Short mmCIF file of C-alpha atoms and ligand atoms in Angstrom, two decimals:
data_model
loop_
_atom_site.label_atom_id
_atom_site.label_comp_id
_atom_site.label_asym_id
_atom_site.label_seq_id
_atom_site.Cartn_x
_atom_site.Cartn_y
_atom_site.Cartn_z
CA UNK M 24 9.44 -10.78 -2.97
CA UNK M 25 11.90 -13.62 -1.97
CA UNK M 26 15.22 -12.17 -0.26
CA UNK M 27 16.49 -9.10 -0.20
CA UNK M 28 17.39 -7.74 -3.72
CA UNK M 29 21.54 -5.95 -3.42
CA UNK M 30 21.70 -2.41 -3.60
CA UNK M 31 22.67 -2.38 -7.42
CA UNK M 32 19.26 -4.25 -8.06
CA UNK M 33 16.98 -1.87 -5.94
CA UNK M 34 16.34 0.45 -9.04
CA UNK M 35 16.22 -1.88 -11.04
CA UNK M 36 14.07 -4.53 -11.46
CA UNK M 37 10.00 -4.48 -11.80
CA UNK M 38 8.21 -6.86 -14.54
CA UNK M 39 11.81 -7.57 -15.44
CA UNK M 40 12.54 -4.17 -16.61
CA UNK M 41 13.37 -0.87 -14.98
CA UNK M 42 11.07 1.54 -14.06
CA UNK M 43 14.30 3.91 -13.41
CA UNK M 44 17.73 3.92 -15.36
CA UNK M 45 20.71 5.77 -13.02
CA UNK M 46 23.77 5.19 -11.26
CA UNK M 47 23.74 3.72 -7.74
CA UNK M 48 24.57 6.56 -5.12
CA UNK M 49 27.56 6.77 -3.20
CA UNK M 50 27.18 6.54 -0.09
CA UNK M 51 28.30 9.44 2.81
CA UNK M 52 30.69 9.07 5.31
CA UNK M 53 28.30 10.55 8.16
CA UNK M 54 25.15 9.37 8.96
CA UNK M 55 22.80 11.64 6.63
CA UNK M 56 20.07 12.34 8.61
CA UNK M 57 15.87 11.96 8.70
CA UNK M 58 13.67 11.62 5.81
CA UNK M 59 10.12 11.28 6.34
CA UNK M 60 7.58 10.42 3.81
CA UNK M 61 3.92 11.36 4.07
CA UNK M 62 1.63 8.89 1.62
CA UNK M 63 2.54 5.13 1.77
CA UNK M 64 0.76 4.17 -2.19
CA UNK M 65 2.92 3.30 -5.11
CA UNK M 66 4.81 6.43 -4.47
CA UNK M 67 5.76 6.34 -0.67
CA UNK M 68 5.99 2.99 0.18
CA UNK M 69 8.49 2.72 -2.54
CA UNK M 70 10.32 5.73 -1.60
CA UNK M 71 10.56 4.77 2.14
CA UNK M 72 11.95 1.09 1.58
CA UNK M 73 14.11 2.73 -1.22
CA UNK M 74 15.79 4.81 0.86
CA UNK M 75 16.18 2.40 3.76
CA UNK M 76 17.95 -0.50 1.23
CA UNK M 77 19.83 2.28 -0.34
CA UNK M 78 21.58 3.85 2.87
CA UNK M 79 20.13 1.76 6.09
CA UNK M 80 21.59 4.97 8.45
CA UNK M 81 19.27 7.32 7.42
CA UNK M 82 16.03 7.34 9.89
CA UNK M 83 13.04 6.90 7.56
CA UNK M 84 9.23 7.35 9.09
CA UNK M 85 6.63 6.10 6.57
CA UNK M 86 3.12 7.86 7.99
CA UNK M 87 -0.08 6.70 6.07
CA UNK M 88 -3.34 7.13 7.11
CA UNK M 89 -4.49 3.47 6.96
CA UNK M 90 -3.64 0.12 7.85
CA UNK M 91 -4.42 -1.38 4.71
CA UNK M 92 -3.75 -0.13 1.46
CA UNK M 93 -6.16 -0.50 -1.43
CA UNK M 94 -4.62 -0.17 -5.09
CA UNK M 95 -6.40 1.83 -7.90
CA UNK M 96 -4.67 -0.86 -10.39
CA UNK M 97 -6.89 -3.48 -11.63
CA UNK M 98 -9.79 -2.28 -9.59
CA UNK M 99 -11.93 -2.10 -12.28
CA UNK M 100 -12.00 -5.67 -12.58
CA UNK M 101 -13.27 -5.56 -9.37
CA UNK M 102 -16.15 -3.65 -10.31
CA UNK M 103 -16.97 -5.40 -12.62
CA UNK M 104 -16.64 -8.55 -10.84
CA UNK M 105 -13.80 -10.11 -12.45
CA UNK M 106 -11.43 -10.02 -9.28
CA UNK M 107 -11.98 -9.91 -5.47
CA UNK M 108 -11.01 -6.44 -3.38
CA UNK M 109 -8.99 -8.84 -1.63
CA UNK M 110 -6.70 -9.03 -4.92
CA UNK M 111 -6.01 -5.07 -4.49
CA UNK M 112 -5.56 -5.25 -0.23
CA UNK M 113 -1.74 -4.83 1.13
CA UNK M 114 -0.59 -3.96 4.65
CA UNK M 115 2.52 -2.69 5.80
CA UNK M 116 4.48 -5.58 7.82
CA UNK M 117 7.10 -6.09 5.31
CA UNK M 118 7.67 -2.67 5.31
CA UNK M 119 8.29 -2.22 8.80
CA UNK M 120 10.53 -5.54 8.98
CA UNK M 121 13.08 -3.68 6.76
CA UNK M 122 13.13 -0.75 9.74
CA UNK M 123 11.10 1.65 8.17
CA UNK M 124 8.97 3.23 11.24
CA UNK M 125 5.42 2.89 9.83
CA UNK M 126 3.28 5.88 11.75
CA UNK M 127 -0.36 5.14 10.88
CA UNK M 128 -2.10 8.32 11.51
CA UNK M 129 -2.83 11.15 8.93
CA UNK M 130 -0.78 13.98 8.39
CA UNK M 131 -2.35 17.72 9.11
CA UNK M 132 0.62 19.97 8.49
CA UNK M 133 4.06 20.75 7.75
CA UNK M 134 6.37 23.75 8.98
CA UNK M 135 8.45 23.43 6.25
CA UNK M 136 10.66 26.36 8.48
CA UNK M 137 11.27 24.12 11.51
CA UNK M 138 11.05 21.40 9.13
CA UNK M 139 8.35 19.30 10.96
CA UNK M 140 5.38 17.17 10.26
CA UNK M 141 2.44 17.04 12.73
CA UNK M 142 0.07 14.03 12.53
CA UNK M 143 -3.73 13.86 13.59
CA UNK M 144 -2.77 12.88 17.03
CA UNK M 145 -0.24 16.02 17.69
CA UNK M 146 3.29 14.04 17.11
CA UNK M 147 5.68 16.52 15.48
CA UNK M 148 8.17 14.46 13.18
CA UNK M 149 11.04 16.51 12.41
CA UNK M 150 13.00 15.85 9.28
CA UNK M 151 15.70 16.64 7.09
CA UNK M 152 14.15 16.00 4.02
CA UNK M 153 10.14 15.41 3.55
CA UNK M 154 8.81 13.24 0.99
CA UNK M 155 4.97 14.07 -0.04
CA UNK M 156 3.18 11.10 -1.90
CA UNK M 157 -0.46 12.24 -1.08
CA UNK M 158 -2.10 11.06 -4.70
CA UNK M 159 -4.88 12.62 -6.08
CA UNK M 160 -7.43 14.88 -3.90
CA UNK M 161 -11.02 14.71 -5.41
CA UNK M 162 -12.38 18.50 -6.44
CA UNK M 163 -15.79 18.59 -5.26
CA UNK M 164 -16.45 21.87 -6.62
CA UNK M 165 -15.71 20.59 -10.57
CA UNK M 166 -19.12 19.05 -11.38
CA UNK M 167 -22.06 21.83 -10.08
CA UNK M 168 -24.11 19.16 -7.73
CA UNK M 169 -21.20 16.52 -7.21
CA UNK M 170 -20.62 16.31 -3.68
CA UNK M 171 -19.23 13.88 -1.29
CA UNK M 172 -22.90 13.37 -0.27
CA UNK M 173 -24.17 12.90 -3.71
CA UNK M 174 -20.81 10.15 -4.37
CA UNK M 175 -22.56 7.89 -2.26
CA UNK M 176 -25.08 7.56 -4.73
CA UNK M 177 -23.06 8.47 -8.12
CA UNK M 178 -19.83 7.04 -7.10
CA UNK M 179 -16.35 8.08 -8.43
CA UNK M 180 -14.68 4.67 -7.38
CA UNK M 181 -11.26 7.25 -8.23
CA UNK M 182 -10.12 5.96 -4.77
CA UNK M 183 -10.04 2.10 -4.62
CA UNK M 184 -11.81 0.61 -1.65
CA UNK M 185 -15.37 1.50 -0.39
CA UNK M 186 -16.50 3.28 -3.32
CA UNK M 187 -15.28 0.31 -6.00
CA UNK M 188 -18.09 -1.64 -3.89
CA UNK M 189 -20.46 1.12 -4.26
CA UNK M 190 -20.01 0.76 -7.93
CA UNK M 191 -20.00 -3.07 -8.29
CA UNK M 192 -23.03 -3.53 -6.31
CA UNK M 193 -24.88 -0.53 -8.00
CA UNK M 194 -24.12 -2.48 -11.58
CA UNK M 195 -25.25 -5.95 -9.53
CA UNK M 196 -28.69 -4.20 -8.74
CA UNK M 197 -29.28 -2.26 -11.90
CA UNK M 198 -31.96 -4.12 -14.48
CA UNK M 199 -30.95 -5.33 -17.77
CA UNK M 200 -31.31 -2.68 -20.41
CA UNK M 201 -30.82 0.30 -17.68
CA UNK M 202 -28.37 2.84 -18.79
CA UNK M 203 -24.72 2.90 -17.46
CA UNK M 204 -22.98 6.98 -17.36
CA UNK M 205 -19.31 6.77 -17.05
CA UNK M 206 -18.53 11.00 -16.78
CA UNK M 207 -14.41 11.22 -17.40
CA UNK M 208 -12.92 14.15 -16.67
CA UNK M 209 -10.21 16.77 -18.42
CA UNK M 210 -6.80 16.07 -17.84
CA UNK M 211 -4.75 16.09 -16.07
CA UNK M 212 -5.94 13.29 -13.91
CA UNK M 213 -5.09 10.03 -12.67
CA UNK M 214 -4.78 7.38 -14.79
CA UNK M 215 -5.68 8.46 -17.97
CA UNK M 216 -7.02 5.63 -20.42
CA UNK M 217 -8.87 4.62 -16.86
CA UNK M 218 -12.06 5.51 -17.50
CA UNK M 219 -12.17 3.93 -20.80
CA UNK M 220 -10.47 0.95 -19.54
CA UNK M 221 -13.60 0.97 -16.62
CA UNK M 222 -15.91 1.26 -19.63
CA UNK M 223 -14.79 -1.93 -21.24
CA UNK M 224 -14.82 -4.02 -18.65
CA UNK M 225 -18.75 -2.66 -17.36
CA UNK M 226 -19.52 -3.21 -21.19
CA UNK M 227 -17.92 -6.89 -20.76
CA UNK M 228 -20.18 -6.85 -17.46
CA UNK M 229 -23.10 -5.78 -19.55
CA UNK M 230 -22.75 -8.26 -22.44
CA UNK M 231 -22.51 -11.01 -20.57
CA UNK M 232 -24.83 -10.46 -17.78
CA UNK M 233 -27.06 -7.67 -18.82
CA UNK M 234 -27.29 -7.20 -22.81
CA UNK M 235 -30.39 -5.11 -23.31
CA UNK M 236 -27.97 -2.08 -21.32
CA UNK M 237 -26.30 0.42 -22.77
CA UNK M 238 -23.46 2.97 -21.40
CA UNK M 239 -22.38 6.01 -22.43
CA UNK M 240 -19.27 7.62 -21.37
CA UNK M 241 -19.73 11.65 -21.43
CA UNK M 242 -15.84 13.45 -21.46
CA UNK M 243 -14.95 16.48 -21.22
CA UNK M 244 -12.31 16.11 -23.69
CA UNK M 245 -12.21 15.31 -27.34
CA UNK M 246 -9.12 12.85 -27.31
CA UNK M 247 -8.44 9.66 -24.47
CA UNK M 248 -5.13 7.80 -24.31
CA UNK M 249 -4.81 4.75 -26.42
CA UNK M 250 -7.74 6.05 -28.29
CA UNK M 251 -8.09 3.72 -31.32
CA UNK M 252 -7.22 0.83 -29.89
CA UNK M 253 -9.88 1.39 -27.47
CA UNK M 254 -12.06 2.15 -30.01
CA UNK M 255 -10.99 -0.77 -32.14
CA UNK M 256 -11.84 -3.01 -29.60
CA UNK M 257 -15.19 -1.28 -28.32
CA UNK M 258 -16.16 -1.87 -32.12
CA UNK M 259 -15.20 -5.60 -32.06
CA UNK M 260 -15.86 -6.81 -28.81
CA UNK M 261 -18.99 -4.46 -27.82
CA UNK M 262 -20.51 -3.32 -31.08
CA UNK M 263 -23.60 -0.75 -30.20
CA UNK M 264 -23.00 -1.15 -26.34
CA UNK M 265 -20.82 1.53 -25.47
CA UNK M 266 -20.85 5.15 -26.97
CA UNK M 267 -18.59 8.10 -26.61
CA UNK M 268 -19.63 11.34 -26.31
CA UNK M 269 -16.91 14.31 -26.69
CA UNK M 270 -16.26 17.20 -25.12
CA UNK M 271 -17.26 18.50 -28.41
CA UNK M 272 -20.44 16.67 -28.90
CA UNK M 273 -21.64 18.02 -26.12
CA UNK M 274 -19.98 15.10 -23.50
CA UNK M 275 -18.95 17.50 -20.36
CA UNK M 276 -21.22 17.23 -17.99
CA UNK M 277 -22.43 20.40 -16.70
CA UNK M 278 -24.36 19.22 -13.51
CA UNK M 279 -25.56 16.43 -12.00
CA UNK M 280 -28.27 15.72 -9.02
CA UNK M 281 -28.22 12.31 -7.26
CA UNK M 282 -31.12 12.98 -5.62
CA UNK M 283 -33.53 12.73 -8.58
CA UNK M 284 -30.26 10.66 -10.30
CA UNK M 285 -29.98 12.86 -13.45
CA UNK M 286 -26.68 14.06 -15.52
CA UNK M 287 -26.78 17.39 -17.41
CA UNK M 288 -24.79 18.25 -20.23
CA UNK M 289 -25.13 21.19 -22.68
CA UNK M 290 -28.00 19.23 -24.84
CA UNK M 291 -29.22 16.55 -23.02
CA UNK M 292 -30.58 15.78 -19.60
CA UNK M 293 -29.87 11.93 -18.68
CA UNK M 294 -31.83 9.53 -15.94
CA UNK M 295 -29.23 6.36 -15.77
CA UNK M 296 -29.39 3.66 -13.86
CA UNK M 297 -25.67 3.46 -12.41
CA UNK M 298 -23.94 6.93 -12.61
CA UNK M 299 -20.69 6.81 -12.32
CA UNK M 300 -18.87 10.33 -12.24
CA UNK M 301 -15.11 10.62 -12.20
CA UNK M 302 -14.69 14.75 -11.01
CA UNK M 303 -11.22 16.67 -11.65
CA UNK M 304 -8.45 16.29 -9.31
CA UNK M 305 -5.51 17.90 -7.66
CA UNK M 306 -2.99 16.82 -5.18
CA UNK M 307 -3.34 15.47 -1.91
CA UNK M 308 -4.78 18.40 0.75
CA UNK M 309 -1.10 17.83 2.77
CA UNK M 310 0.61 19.17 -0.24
CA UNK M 311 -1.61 22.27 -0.38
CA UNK M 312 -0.73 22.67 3.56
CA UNK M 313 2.27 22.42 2.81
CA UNK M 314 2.81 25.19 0.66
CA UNK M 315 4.10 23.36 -2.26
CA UNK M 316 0.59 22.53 -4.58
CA UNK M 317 0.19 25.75 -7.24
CA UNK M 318 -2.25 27.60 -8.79
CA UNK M 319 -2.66 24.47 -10.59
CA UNK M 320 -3.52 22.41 -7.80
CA UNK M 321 -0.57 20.34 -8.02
CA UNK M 322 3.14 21.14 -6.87
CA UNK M 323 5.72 21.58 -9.30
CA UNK M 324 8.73 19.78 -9.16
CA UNK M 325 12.72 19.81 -10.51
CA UNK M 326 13.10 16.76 -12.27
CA UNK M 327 16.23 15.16 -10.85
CA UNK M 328 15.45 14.92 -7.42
CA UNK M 329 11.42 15.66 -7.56
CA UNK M 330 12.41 18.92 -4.97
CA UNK M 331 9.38 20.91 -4.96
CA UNK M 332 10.21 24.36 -6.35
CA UNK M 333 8.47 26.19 -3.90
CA UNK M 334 9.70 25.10 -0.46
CA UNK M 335 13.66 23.59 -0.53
CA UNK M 336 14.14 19.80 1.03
CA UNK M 337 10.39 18.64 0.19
CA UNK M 338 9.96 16.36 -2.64
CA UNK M 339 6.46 15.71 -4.42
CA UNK M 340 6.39 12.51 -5.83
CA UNK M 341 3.64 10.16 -7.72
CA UNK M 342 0.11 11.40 -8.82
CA UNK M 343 0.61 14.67 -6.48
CA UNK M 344 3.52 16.24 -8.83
CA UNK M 345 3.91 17.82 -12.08
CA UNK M 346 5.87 15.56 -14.07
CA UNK M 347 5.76 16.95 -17.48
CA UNK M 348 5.16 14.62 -19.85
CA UNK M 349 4.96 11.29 -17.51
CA UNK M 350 1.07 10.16 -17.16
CA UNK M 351 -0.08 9.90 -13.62
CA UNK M 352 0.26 6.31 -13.06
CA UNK M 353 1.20 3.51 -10.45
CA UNK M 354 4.11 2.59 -12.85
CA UNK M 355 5.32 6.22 -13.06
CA UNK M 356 4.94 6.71 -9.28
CA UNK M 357 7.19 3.74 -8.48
CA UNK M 358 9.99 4.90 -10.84
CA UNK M 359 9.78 8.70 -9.33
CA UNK M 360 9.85 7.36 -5.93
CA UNK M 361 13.24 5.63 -7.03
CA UNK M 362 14.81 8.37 -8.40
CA UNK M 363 13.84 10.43 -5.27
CA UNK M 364 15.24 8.21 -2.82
CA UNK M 365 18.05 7.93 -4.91
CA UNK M 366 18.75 12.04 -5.12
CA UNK M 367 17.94 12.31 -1.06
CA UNK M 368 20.51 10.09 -0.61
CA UNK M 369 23.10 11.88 -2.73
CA UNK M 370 22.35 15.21 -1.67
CA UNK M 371 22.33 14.22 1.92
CA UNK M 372 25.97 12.90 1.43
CA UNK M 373 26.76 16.27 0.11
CA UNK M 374 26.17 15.89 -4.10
CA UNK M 375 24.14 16.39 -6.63
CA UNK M 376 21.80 14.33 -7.87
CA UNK M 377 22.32 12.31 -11.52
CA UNK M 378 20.31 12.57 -14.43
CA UNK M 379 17.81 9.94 -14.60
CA UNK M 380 15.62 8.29 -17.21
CA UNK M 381 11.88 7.21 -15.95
CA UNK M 382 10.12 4.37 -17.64
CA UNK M 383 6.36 3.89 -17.81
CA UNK M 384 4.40 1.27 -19.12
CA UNK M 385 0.21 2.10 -18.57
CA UNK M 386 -1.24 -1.82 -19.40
CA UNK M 387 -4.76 -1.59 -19.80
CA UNK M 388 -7.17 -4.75 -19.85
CA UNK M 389 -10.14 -4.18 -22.38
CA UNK M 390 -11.80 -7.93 -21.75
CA UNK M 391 -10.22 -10.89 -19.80
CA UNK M 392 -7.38 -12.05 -22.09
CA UNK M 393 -7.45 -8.59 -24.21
CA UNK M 394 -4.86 -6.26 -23.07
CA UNK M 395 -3.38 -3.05 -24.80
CA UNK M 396 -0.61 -1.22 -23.82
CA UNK M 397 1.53 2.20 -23.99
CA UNK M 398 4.94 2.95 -23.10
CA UNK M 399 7.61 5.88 -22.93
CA UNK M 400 10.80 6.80 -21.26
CA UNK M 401 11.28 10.49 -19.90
CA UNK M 402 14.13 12.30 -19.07
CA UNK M 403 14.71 15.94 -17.54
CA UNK M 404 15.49 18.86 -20.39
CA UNK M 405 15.53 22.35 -19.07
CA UNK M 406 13.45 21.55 -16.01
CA UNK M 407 10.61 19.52 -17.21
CA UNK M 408 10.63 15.89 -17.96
CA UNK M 409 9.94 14.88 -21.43
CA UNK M 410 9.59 11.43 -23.41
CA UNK M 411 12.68 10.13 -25.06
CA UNK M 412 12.05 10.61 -28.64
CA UNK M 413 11.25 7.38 -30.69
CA UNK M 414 11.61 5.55 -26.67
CA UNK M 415 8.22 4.32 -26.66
CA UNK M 416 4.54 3.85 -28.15
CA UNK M 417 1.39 1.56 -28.45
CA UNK M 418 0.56 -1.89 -29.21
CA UNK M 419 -0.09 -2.81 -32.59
CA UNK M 420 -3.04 -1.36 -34.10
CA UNK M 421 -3.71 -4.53 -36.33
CA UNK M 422 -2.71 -7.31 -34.01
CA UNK M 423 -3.70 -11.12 -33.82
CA UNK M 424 -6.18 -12.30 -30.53
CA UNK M 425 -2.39 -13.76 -29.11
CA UNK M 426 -0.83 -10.33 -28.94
CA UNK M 427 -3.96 -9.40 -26.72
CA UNK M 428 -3.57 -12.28 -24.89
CA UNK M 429 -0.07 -11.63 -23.76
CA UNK M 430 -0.57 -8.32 -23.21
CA UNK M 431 -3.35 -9.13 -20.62
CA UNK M 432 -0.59 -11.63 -19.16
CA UNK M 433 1.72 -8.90 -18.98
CA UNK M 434 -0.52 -6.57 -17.30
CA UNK M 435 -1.06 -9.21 -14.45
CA UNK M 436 2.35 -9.79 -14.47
CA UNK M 437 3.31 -6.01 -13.75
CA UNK M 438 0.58 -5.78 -10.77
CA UNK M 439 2.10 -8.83 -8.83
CA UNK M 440 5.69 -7.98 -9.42
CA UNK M 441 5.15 -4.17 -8.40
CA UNK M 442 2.77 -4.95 -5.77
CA UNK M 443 5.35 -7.79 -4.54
CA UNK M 444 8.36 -5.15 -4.75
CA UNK M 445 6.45 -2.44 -2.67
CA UNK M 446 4.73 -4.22 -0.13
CA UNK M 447 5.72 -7.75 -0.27
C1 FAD Q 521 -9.44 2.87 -11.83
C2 FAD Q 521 -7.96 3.09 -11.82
C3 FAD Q 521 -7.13 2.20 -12.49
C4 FAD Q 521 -5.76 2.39 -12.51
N1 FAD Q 521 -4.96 1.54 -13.19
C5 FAD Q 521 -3.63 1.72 -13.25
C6 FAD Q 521 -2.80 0.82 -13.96
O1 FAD Q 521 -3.25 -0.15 -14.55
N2 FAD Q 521 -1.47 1.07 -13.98
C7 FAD Q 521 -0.91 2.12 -13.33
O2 FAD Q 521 0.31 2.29 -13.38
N3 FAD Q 521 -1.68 3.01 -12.63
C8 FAD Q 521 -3.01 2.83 -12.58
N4 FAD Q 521 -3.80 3.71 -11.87
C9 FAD Q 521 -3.19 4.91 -11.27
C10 FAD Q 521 -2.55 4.62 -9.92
O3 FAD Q 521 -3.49 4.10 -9.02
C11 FAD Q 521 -1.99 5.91 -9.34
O4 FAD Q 521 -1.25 6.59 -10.32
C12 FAD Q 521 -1.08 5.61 -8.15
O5 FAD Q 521 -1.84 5.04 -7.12
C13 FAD Q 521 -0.37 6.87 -7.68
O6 FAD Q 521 0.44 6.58 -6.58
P1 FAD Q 521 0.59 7.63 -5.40
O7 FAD Q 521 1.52 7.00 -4.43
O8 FAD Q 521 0.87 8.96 -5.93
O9 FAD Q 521 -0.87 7.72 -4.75
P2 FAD Q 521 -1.66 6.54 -3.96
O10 FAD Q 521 -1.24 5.21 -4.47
O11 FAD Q 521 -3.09 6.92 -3.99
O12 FAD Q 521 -1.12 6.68 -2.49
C14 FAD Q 521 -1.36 7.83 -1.71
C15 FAD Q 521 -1.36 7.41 -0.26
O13 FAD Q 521 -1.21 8.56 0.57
C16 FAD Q 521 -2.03 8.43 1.69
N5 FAD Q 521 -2.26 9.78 2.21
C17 FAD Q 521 -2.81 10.83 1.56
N6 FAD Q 521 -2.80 11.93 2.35
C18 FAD Q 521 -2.23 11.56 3.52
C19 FAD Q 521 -1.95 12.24 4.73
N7 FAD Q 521 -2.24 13.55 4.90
N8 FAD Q 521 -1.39 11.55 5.75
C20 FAD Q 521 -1.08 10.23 5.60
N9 FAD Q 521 -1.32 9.53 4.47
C21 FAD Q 521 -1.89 10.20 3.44
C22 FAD Q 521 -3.27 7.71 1.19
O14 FAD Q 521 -3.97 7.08 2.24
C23 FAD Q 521 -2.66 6.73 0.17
O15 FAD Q 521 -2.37 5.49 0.78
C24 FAD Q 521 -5.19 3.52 -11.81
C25 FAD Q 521 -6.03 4.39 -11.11
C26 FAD Q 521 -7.40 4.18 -11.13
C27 FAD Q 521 -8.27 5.14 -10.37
#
């Protein structure tokens, strides 16, 4: 990012468009106060600096549990060798240079009574308001024989960093005309046209490098976002290489065992050579500690402030929350995170929050230079967000190779320019 953007552009501007649509706050009189935000991903890290450009007297503490941050966001180019980890790798400096105290130790639990955080080390942070951006928790108990020991030989690669290795140096090793499983999961999850996006670029992987393979992706669903132009493009660009199973043909996987490295559905037993199995989710364990995750697994929120509706002055934002309608997605985590900061600051200064509208915009690369794309915007009706009618939609169905290519420039595009507002 070059300069500091004014306070009127902080909401504003990411790709050249807004992720969130809303007056600027007033500011209070008084100094407001302590915020401190657990989870320093798309979600926190924008909250934090957010609040910090938005009203530089309120005290914010960003505490993440690791130096470097890895982004989920074009990491499947990484497996399959199209991009560098180094690419996806951020740190915190900038963060801390706009006076955001960076504490780099996980958090354990709230009080959300004495309003406190404690970290790993035994530092209580006491706060006015907590923000929880924890993302997505993996649950090990969703696939019988999936666990945390067996990832290490199936990986999930659902959290970028190690396990995106794993998976790019299982495909390196694998023979040509092994089999390739890509297991996707029932929503809600993160990222949804993810897996299929992963598929396509292992199939692009395959082609190119390994032709005689073959992957099949076995969901537990019978629909995927951006469906047919997925399948479109599976048909043109890897005829016969990829297949999709549905939950109704049989595609949820009912067990697997690395050990022997099989996958179990209803009908058939499979013996690939690279498994890789994305399980369900939920929210990050912090938001379950702190009282605010439901039966669900993830914590309900009220839309124009992301307040969890269990526990008063935490907010949920990003993968963790219930957002009605809006996908979880890096895109949709940013513009939460600005509407949060934007509400904290309001209702620290005494008033209510405004009614905002939430942009996202998933971009999804199917082959270098071949991008698709959805969009929406969302805003709150009777307590749940829901897309603007007529506000969004897909790329073309029917659309020549220079739509596809733009789109792919796009999708770079957003990365750097969100990546560069967060962290840079
Ligand atoms: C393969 C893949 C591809 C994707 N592609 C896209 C894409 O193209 N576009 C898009 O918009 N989205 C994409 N996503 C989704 C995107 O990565 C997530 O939606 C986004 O990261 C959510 O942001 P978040 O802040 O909620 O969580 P995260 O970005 O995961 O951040 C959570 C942070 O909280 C920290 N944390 C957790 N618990 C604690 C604790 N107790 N104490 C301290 N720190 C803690 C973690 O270390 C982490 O840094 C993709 C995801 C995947 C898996």
């Amino acid at each position: 990012m070059t300069g500091s953007p004014s306070r009127r552009d902080v909401l504003m501007t990411v790709a050249g468009a807004a992720t969130a649509l809303m007056p600027m706050p007033a500011l209070a009189q008084n100094a407001p106060g302590r915020v401190v935000v657990v989870g320093g991903g798309f979600a926190g890290a924008t909250c934090a600096r957010t609040l910090k450009r938005l009203d530089p007297r309120i005290a914010v503490t960003l505490v993440e549990a690791n130096q470097i941050f890895t982004a989920c966001p074009f990491s499947n180019e990484v497996i399959a060798g199209l991009r560098d980890i180094k690419a996806q790798q951020f740190d915190y400096k900038k963060i801390a240079d706009d006076k955001v105290a960076v504490s780099f130790e996980p958090a354990t639990a709230v009080d959300p009574q004495a309003r406190t955080v404690t970290l790993s080390g035994g530092t209580r942070l006491p706060y006015d308001r907590l923000v929880l951006a924890p993302g997505v928790d993996l649950r090990w108990d969703s696939v019988p024989g999936y666990t945390e020991a067996a990832a290490e030989r199936m990986p999930h690669a659902w959290k970028a960093g190690a396990q995106t290795l794993l998976l790019r140096r299982q495909l390196e090793a694998m023979p040509d005309g092994g089999l390739v499983i890509i297991a996707a999961p029932a929503n809600p999850y993160r990222c949804p046209p993810g897996p299929y996006e992963r598929a396509s670029l292992v199939a692009y992987y395959l082609k190119t490098r390994k032709p005689k393979s073959k992957l099949i992706i076995l969901d537990a669903k019978d629909a995927f976002s951006k469906q047919r132009l997925f399948q479109n493009a599976w048909k043109e660009l890897y005829p016969d290489l990829i297949e999709w199973v549905s939950l109704s043909s049989g595609g949820k996987v009912t067990a697997v065992d690395a050990g022997s490295m099989t996958v179990m559905t209803d009908f058939t037993k499979y013996t690939p050579a690279v498994a890789n199995i994305v399980p369900a989710q939920k929210a990050g364990r912090i938001a379950d500690l702190a009282g605010v995750a439901d039966r669900t697994g993830w914590c309900p929120v009220e839309p124009l402030s992301f307040e969890s509706t269990l526990h008063p002055n935490i907010h949920v934002i990003g993968d963790a929350c219930i957002a009605g309608a809006m996908p979880k997605a890096g895109f949709a985590a940013n513009a939460q995170a600005k509407v949060c900061a934007a509400a904290i600051v309001r209702l620290m200064g005494g008033q209510k929050p405004d009614e905002p509208r939430l942009i996202n915009t998933c971009y999804t690369t199917v082959a270098p230079g071949y991008g698709i794309t959805v969009a929406a915007v969302y805003r709150p009706v009777n307590g749940q967000l829901v897309e603007v009618q007529g506000s969004g939609g897909t790329s073309p169905v029917e659309a020549p190779k220079a739509t596809r290519e733009q789109e792919a420039k796009l999708a770079d595009g957003w990365f750097n320019t969100m990546t560069g507002e967060i962290f840079g």
